[in-house]
mmCIF file of C-alpha atoms in Angstrom:
data_model
loop_
_atom_site.group_PDB
_atom_site.id
_atom_site.type_symbol
_atom_site.label_atom_id
_atom_site.label_comp_id
_atom_site.label_asym_id
_atom_site.label_seq_id
_atom_site.Cartn_x
_atom_site.Cartn_y
_atom_site.Cartn_z
ATOM 1 C CA MET A 870 114.510 116.449 -90.746
ATOM 2 C CA ALA A 871 113.931 113.606 -88.311
ATOM 3 C CA ASN A 872 110.651 113.511 -86.420
ATOM 4 C CA PRO A 873 110.955 111.697 -83.066
ATOM 5 C CA ASN A 874 107.201 110.990 -83.073
ATOM 6 C CA PHE A 875 107.550 108.725 -86.102
ATOM 7 C CA MET A 876 110.363 106.846 -84.350
ATOM 8 C CA ARG A 877 108.233 106.562 -81.234
ATOM 9 C CA ARG A 878 105.499 104.988 -83.360
ATOM 10 C CA ALA A 879 107.963 102.459 -84.826
ATOM 11 C CA ILE A 880 109.144 101.593 -81.317
ATOM 12 C CA ALA A 881 105.568 101.318 -80.012
ATOM 13 C CA ILE A 882 104.711 98.904 -82.836
ATOM 14 C CA SER A 883 107.796 96.822 -82.024
ATOM 15 C CA ARG A 884 106.770 96.533 -78.372
ATOM 16 C CA GLU A 885 103.083 95.865 -79.077
ATOM 17 C CA LYS A 886 103.720 93.078 -81.587
ATOM 18 C CA MET A 887 106.579 91.567 -79.565
ATOM 19 C CA GLU A 888 104.352 91.377 -76.486
ATOM 20 C CA ALA A 889 101.626 89.765 -78.610
ATOM 21 C CA ASN A 890 104.184 87.104 -79.700
ATOM 22 C CA ILE A 891 103.701 87.967 -83.360
ATOM 23 C CA GLY A 892 107.418 88.332 -84.045
ATOM 24 C CA GLY A 893 110.710 89.808 -82.956
ATOM 25 C CA PRO A 894 111.076 93.237 -81.349
ATOM 26 C CA PHE A 895 111.194 95.303 -84.535
ATOM 27 C CA GLY A 896 108.884 97.955 -85.964
ATOM 28 C CA ALA A 897 108.990 100.415 -88.852
ATOM 29 C CA VAL A 898 106.964 103.237 -90.326
ATOM 30 C CA ILE A 899 107.285 104.778 -93.765
ATOM 31 C CA VAL A 900 106.540 108.464 -94.098
ATOM 32 C CA ARG A 901 106.004 110.615 -97.175
ATOM 33 C CA ASP A 902 105.212 114.318 -97.013
ATOM 34 C CA GLY A 903 104.929 114.148 -93.235
ATOM 35 C CA ILE A 904 102.257 111.421 -93.294
ATOM 36 C CA ILE A 905 102.657 107.766 -92.333
ATOM 37 C CA ILE A 906 101.855 105.741 -95.447
ATOM 38 C CA ALA A 907 102.622 102.330 -93.953
ATOM 39 C CA GLU A 908 103.576 100.533 -90.785
ATOM 40 C CA GLY A 909 105.321 97.231 -90.420
ATOM 41 C CA PHE A 910 106.451 94.869 -87.729
ATOM 42 C CA ASN A 911 108.428 91.656 -87.627
ATOM 43 C CA LYS A 912 106.217 88.741 -88.700
ATOM 44 C CA VAL A 913 108.901 86.109 -89.238
ATOM 45 C CA THR A 914 107.708 83.603 -86.653
ATOM 46 C CA SER A 915 103.976 84.256 -87.004
ATOM 47 C CA THR A 916 103.981 83.806 -90.797
ATOM 48 C CA ASN A 917 106.920 81.386 -91.143
ATOM 49 C CA ASP A 918 108.427 83.883 -93.585
ATOM 50 C CA PRO A 919 112.114 84.636 -92.985
ATOM 51 C CA THR A 920 111.800 87.762 -95.164
ATOM 52 C CA ALA A 921 108.950 89.276 -93.125
ATOM 53 C CA HIS A 922 111.160 91.791 -91.336
ATOM 54 C CA ALA A 923 109.518 95.011 -90.132
ATOM 55 C CA GLU A 924 111.036 97.141 -92.886
ATOM 56 C CA VAL A 925 110.103 94.691 -95.647
ATOM 57 C CA VAL A 926 106.545 94.374 -94.322
ATOM 58 C CA ALA A 927 106.255 98.183 -94.217
ATOM 59 C CA ILE A 928 107.649 98.510 -97.754
ATOM 60 C CA ARG A 929 105.178 95.950 -99.094
ATOM 61 C CA GLU A 930 102.272 97.781 -97.435
ATOM 62 C CA ALA A 931 103.481 101.225 -98.555
ATOM 63 C CA CYS A 932 103.815 100.129 -102.176
ATOM 64 C CA GLN A 933 100.307 98.675 -102.099
ATOM 65 C CA ASN A 934 98.946 101.823 -100.478
ATOM 66 C CA VAL A 935 100.479 104.213 -103.026
ATOM 67 C CA GLY A 936 100.071 101.889 -106.010
ATOM 68 C CA ASP A 937 103.709 102.043 -107.046
ATOM 69 C CA PHE A 938 106.896 100.027 -106.522
ATOM 70 C CA SER A 939 108.833 103.264 -106.013
ATOM 71 C CA LEU A 940 108.695 105.040 -102.687
ATOM 72 C CA LYS A 941 110.723 107.990 -103.919
ATOM 73 C CA GLY A 942 110.372 110.912 -101.549
ATOM 74 C CA ALA A 943 109.717 108.655 -98.553
ATOM 75 C CA GLU A 944 111.688 108.070 -95.396
ATOM 76 C CA ILE A 945 111.670 105.087 -93.084
ATOM 77 C CA TYR A 946 111.811 105.095 -89.304
ATOM 78 C CA THR A 947 112.853 101.743 -87.932
ATOM 79 C CA SER A 948 113.373 100.617 -84.370
ATOM 80 C CA CYS A 949 116.695 99.009 -85.313
ATOM 81 C CA GLU A 950 119.438 99.556 -87.874
ATOM 82 C CA PRO A 951 118.347 97.666 -90.997
ATOM 83 C CA CYS A 952 119.937 94.293 -91.676
ATOM 84 C CA PRO A 953 121.362 93.635 -95.170
ATOM 85 C CA LEU A 954 118.037 92.193 -96.370
ATOM 86 C CA CYS A 955 116.120 95.261 -95.248
ATOM 87 C CA LEU A 956 118.769 97.662 -96.454
ATOM 88 C CA ALA A 957 118.592 96.112 -99.917
ATOM 89 C CA ALA A 958 114.781 96.356 -99.897
ATOM 90 C CA ILE A 959 115.004 100.003 -98.829
ATOM 91 C CA PHE A 960 117.365 100.739 -101.716
ATOM 92 C CA TRP A 961 115.167 98.871 -104.229
ATOM 93 C CA ALA A 962 112.111 100.803 -102.985
ATOM 94 C CA ARG A 963 114.036 104.055 -103.478
ATOM 95 C CA ILE A 964 113.322 105.303 -99.971
ATOM 96 C CA GLU A 965 115.436 108.408 -99.543
ATOM 97 C CA THR A 966 116.274 108.512 -95.815
ATOM 98 C CA ILE A 967 116.659 105.949 -93.034
ATOM 99 C CA TYR A 968 116.273 106.793 -89.353
ATOM 100 C CA TYR A 969 116.977 104.021 -86.832
ATOM 101 C CA ALA A 970 117.073 103.635 -83.053
ATOM 102 C CA ASN A 971 118.887 100.466 -81.888
ATOM 103 C CA THR A 972 122.124 99.465 -83.633
ATOM 104 C CA ARG A 973 123.097 96.180 -85.254
ATOM 105 C CA ALA A 974 125.382 95.601 -82.257
ATOM 106 C CA ASP A 975 122.395 96.037 -79.939
ATOM 107 C CA ALA A 976 120.468 93.494 -82.027
ATOM 108 C CA ALA A 977 123.368 91.035 -81.899
ATOM 109 C CA GLU A 978 123.391 91.248 -78.109
ATOM 110 C CA ILE A 979 119.803 89.950 -77.973
ATOM 111 C CA GLY A 980 120.320 87.141 -80.498
ATOM 112 C CA PHE A 981 119.780 88.850 -83.857
ATOM 113 C CA ASP A 982 123.351 88.815 -85.172
ATOM 114 C CA ASP A 983 123.684 89.499 -88.869
ATOM 115 C CA ALA A 984 127.462 90.007 -88.934
ATOM 116 C CA ILE A 985 127.879 86.879 -91.096
ATOM 117 C CA LEU A 986 125.766 88.514 -93.807
ATOM 118 C CA TYR A 987 127.961 91.613 -93.943
ATOM 119 C CA GLU A 988 131.045 89.368 -94.034
ATOM 120 C CA GLU A 989 129.648 87.123 -96.764
ATOM 121 C CA ILE A 990 128.742 90.014 -99.049
ATOM 122 C CA ALA A 991 132.315 91.284 -98.862
ATOM 123 C CA ARG A 992 133.881 87.889 -99.677
ATOM 124 C CA PRO A 993 134.653 86.708 -103.219
ATOM 125 C CA LEU A 994 132.049 84.178 -104.374
ATOM 126 C CA GLU A 995 134.455 81.235 -104.190
ATOM 127 C CA LYS A 996 135.271 81.991 -100.520
ATOM 128 C CA ARG A 997 131.740 82.255 -99.201
ATOM 129 C CA VAL A 998 130.470 79.967 -96.452
ATOM 130 C CA LEU A 999 127.331 79.121 -98.417
ATOM 131 C CA PRO A 1000 128.452 77.525 -101.693
ATOM 132 C CA ILE A 1001 127.407 79.514 -104.744
ATOM 133 C CA HIS A 1002 127.937 78.247 -108.278
ATOM 134 C CA ARG A 1003 127.107 79.644 -111.675
ATOM 135 C CA LEU A 1004 125.199 77.371 -114.017
ATOM 136 C CA GLU A 1005 125.371 79.222 -117.305
ATOM 137 C CA LEU A 1006 122.651 78.414 -119.819
ATOM 138 C CA ALA A 1007 121.954 80.193 -123.096
ATOM 139 C CA GLU A 1008 118.259 80.424 -122.206
ATOM 140 C CA ALA A 1009 119.069 82.770 -119.340
ATOM 141 C CA SER A 1010 120.962 85.188 -121.577
ATOM 142 C CA LYS A 1011 118.148 85.029 -124.114
ATOM 143 C CA VAL A 1012 115.607 86.191 -121.522
ATOM 144 C CA PHE A 1013 117.830 89.195 -120.708
ATOM 145 C CA ASP A 1014 118.218 89.966 -124.404
ATOM 146 C CA ASP A 1015 114.464 89.757 -124.866
ATOM 147 C CA TRP A 1016 113.983 92.113 -121.914
ATOM 148 C CA MET A 1017 116.236 94.710 -123.520
ATOM 149 C CA ASN A 1018 114.246 94.443 -126.762
ATOM 150 C CA LYS A 1019 110.819 94.483 -125.094
ATOM 151 C CA GLU A 1020 109.116 97.668 -126.182
ATOM 152 C CA ASP A 1021 106.543 97.749 -123.388
ATOM 153 C CA ARG A 1022 108.863 96.960 -120.463
ATOM 154 C CA ILE A 1023 108.407 98.948 -117.279
ATOM 155 C CA GLU A 1024 111.739 100.417 -116.245
ATOM 156 C CA TYR A 1025 112.785 100.303 -112.657
#
Protein backbone atom coordinates (compact mmCIF):
# COMPACT_ATOMS: atom_id res chain seq x y z
CA MET A 1 0.00 0.00 0.00
CA ALA A 2 1.44 3.34 -1.07
CA ASN A 3 2.49 5.78 1.63
CA PRO A 4 2.32 9.41 0.46
CA ASN A 5 4.85 10.43 3.13
CA PHE A 6 7.57 8.38 1.46
CA MET A 7 6.76 10.06 -1.87
CA ARG A 8 6.84 13.45 -0.18
CA ARG A 9 10.33 12.62 1.10
CA ALA A 10 11.49 11.65 -2.42
CA ILE A 11 10.08 14.92 -3.77
CA ALA A 12 11.66 16.95 -0.95
CA ILE A 13 15.06 15.39 -1.71
CA SER A 14 14.63 16.22 -5.40
CA ARG A 15 13.92 19.87 -4.61
CA GLU A 16 16.66 20.22 -1.99
CA LYS A 17 19.41 18.77 -4.18
CA MET A 18 18.19 20.55 -7.32
CA GLU A 19 18.27 23.89 -5.51
CA ALA A 20 21.78 23.08 -4.26
CA ASN A 21 22.84 22.48 -7.91
CA ILE A 22 23.94 18.94 -7.14
CA GLY A 23 21.96 17.42 -10.00
CA GLY A 24 18.67 17.21 -11.83
CA PRO A 25 15.28 17.41 -10.12
CA PHE A 26 14.97 13.75 -9.14
CA GLY A 27 14.81 12.00 -5.78
CA ALA A 28 14.09 8.47 -4.56
CA VAL A 29 13.67 6.56 -1.33
CA ILE A 30 13.74 2.81 -0.83
CA VAL A 31 11.54 1.37 1.88
CA ARG A 32 11.47 -2.08 3.44
CA ASP A 33 9.07 -3.06 6.21
CA GLY A 34 7.82 0.51 6.47
CA ILE A 35 11.29 1.96 7.10
CA ILE A 36 13.41 4.04 4.72
CA ILE A 37 16.60 2.06 4.12
CA ALA A 38 18.12 4.46 1.60
CA GLU A 39 17.67 7.79 -0.11
CA GLY A 40 19.05 8.91 -3.41
CA PHE A 41 19.11 11.96 -5.60
CA ASN A 42 20.40 12.77 -9.05
CA LYS A 43 24.18 13.27 -8.94
CA VAL A 44 24.93 13.14 -12.66
CA THR A 45 26.38 16.62 -13.02
CA SER A 46 28.02 16.85 -9.60
CA THR A 47 29.89 13.54 -9.98
CA ASN A 48 30.26 13.46 -13.79
CA ASP A 49 28.59 10.04 -13.68
CA PRO A 50 25.83 9.57 -16.26
CA THR A 51 24.55 6.55 -14.29
CA ALA A 52 24.12 8.47 -11.02
CA HIS A 53 20.35 8.77 -11.34
CA ALA A 54 18.34 9.08 -8.11
CA GLU A 55 17.07 5.51 -8.23
CA VAL A 56 20.50 4.04 -8.95
CA VAL A 57 22.10 6.09 -6.17
CA ALA A 58 19.38 4.92 -3.76
CA ILE A 59 19.82 1.28 -4.83
CA ARG A 60 23.59 1.46 -4.31
CA GLU A 61 23.10 2.94 -0.82
CA ALA A 62 20.35 0.46 0.11
CA CYS A 63 22.45 -2.53 -0.90
CA GLN A 64 25.37 -1.23 1.15
CA ASN A 65 23.10 -0.56 4.11
CA VAL A 66 21.54 -4.04 4.14
CA GLY A 67 24.69 -5.88 3.05
CA ASP A 68 23.06 -7.63 0.12
CA PHE A 69 22.65 -7.10 -3.63
CA SER A 70 19.00 -8.17 -3.36
CA LEU A 71 16.41 -5.72 -2.12
CA LYS A 72 13.64 -8.30 -2.14
CA GLY A 73 10.69 -7.08 -0.11
CA ALA A 74 11.51 -3.42 -0.77
CA GLU A 75 9.61 -0.74 -2.61
CA ILE A 76 10.90 2.42 -4.23
CA TYR A 77 9.29 5.84 -4.22
CA THR A 78 10.67 8.05 -6.94
CA SER A 79 9.79 11.59 -7.89
CA CYS A 80 9.60 10.61 -11.57
CA GLU A 81 8.77 7.51 -13.59
CA PRO A 82 12.02 5.54 -13.87
CA CYS A 83 13.95 5.77 -17.12
CA PRO A 84 15.10 2.51 -18.78
CA LEU A 85 18.43 2.61 -16.91
CA CYS A 86 16.71 2.96 -13.55
CA LEU A 87 14.01 0.47 -14.40
CA ALA A 88 16.65 -2.12 -15.25
CA ALA A 89 18.49 -1.40 -11.98
CA ILE A 90 15.23 -1.74 -10.05
CA PHE A 91 14.60 -5.13 -11.66
CA TRP A 92 18.17 -6.32 -11.00
CA ALA A 93 17.86 -5.22 -7.35
CA ARG A 94 14.62 -7.21 -7.09
CA ILE A 95 12.65 -4.29 -5.68
CA GLU A 96 9.04 -5.42 -5.63
CA THR A 97 7.01 -2.22 -6.14
CA ILE A 98 7.59 1.13 -7.83
CA TYR A 99 5.67 4.28 -6.91
CA TYR A 100 6.34 7.41 -8.99
CA ALA A 101 5.04 10.98 -9.17
CA ASN A 102 5.96 12.77 -12.42
CA THR A 103 5.69 10.86 -15.71
CA ARG A 104 8.27 10.32 -18.43
CA ALA A 105 6.27 12.79 -20.54
CA ASP A 106 6.60 15.38 -17.77
CA ALA A 107 10.36 14.76 -17.70
CA ALA A 108 10.59 15.13 -21.48
CA GLU A 109 8.89 18.52 -21.26
CA ILE A 110 11.71 19.84 -19.05
CA GLY A 111 14.54 18.40 -21.16
CA PHE A 112 14.92 14.85 -19.85
CA ASP A 113 13.57 12.92 -22.84
CA ASP A 114 14.38 9.23 -22.84
CA ALA A 115 12.02 8.22 -25.66
CA ILE A 116 15.00 7.25 -27.85
CA LEU A 117 16.01 4.64 -25.27
CA TYR A 118 12.59 2.97 -25.31
CA GLU A 119 12.65 3.04 -29.13
CA GLU A 120 16.17 1.62 -29.35
CA ILE A 121 15.43 -1.30 -27.03
CA ALA A 122 12.51 -2.31 -29.23
CA ARG A 123 14.52 -2.19 -32.48
CA PRO A 124 16.42 -5.17 -33.90
CA LEU A 125 20.16 -4.81 -33.24
CA GLU A 126 20.99 -4.11 -36.89
CA LYS A 127 18.51 -1.19 -37.01
CA ARG A 128 19.66 0.66 -33.92
CA VAL A 129 20.92 4.23 -34.10
CA LEU A 130 24.02 3.38 -32.07
CA PRO A 131 25.94 0.71 -34.00
CA ILE A 132 26.25 -2.55 -32.11
CA HIS A 133 28.34 -5.45 -33.38
CA ARG A 134 29.12 -8.87 -32.01
CA LEU A 135 32.77 -9.82 -31.82
CA GLU A 136 32.63 -13.51 -31.01
CA LEU A 137 35.70 -14.96 -29.32
CA ALA A 138 36.08 -18.43 -27.84
CA GLU A 139 37.51 -16.94 -24.65
CA ALA A 140 34.18 -15.31 -23.88
CA SER A 141 32.28 -18.59 -24.13
CA LYS A 142 34.92 -20.27 -21.99
CA VAL A 143 34.36 -17.78 -19.16
CA PHE A 144 30.62 -18.55 -19.24
CA ASP A 145 31.33 -22.27 -19.24
CA ASP A 146 33.67 -21.85 -16.29
CA TRP A 147 30.98 -19.87 -14.46
CA MET A 148 28.50 -22.71 -14.88
CA ASN A 149 31.08 -25.17 -13.50
CA LYS A 150 32.20 -22.95 -10.61
CA GLU A 151 31.18 -24.71 -7.43
CA ASP A 152 31.36 -21.65 -5.19
CA ARG A 153 29.52 -19.18 -7.45
CA ILE A 154 27.00 -16.87 -5.83
CA GLU A 155 23.71 -17.13 -7.70
CA TYR A 156 21.79 -14.03 -8.50
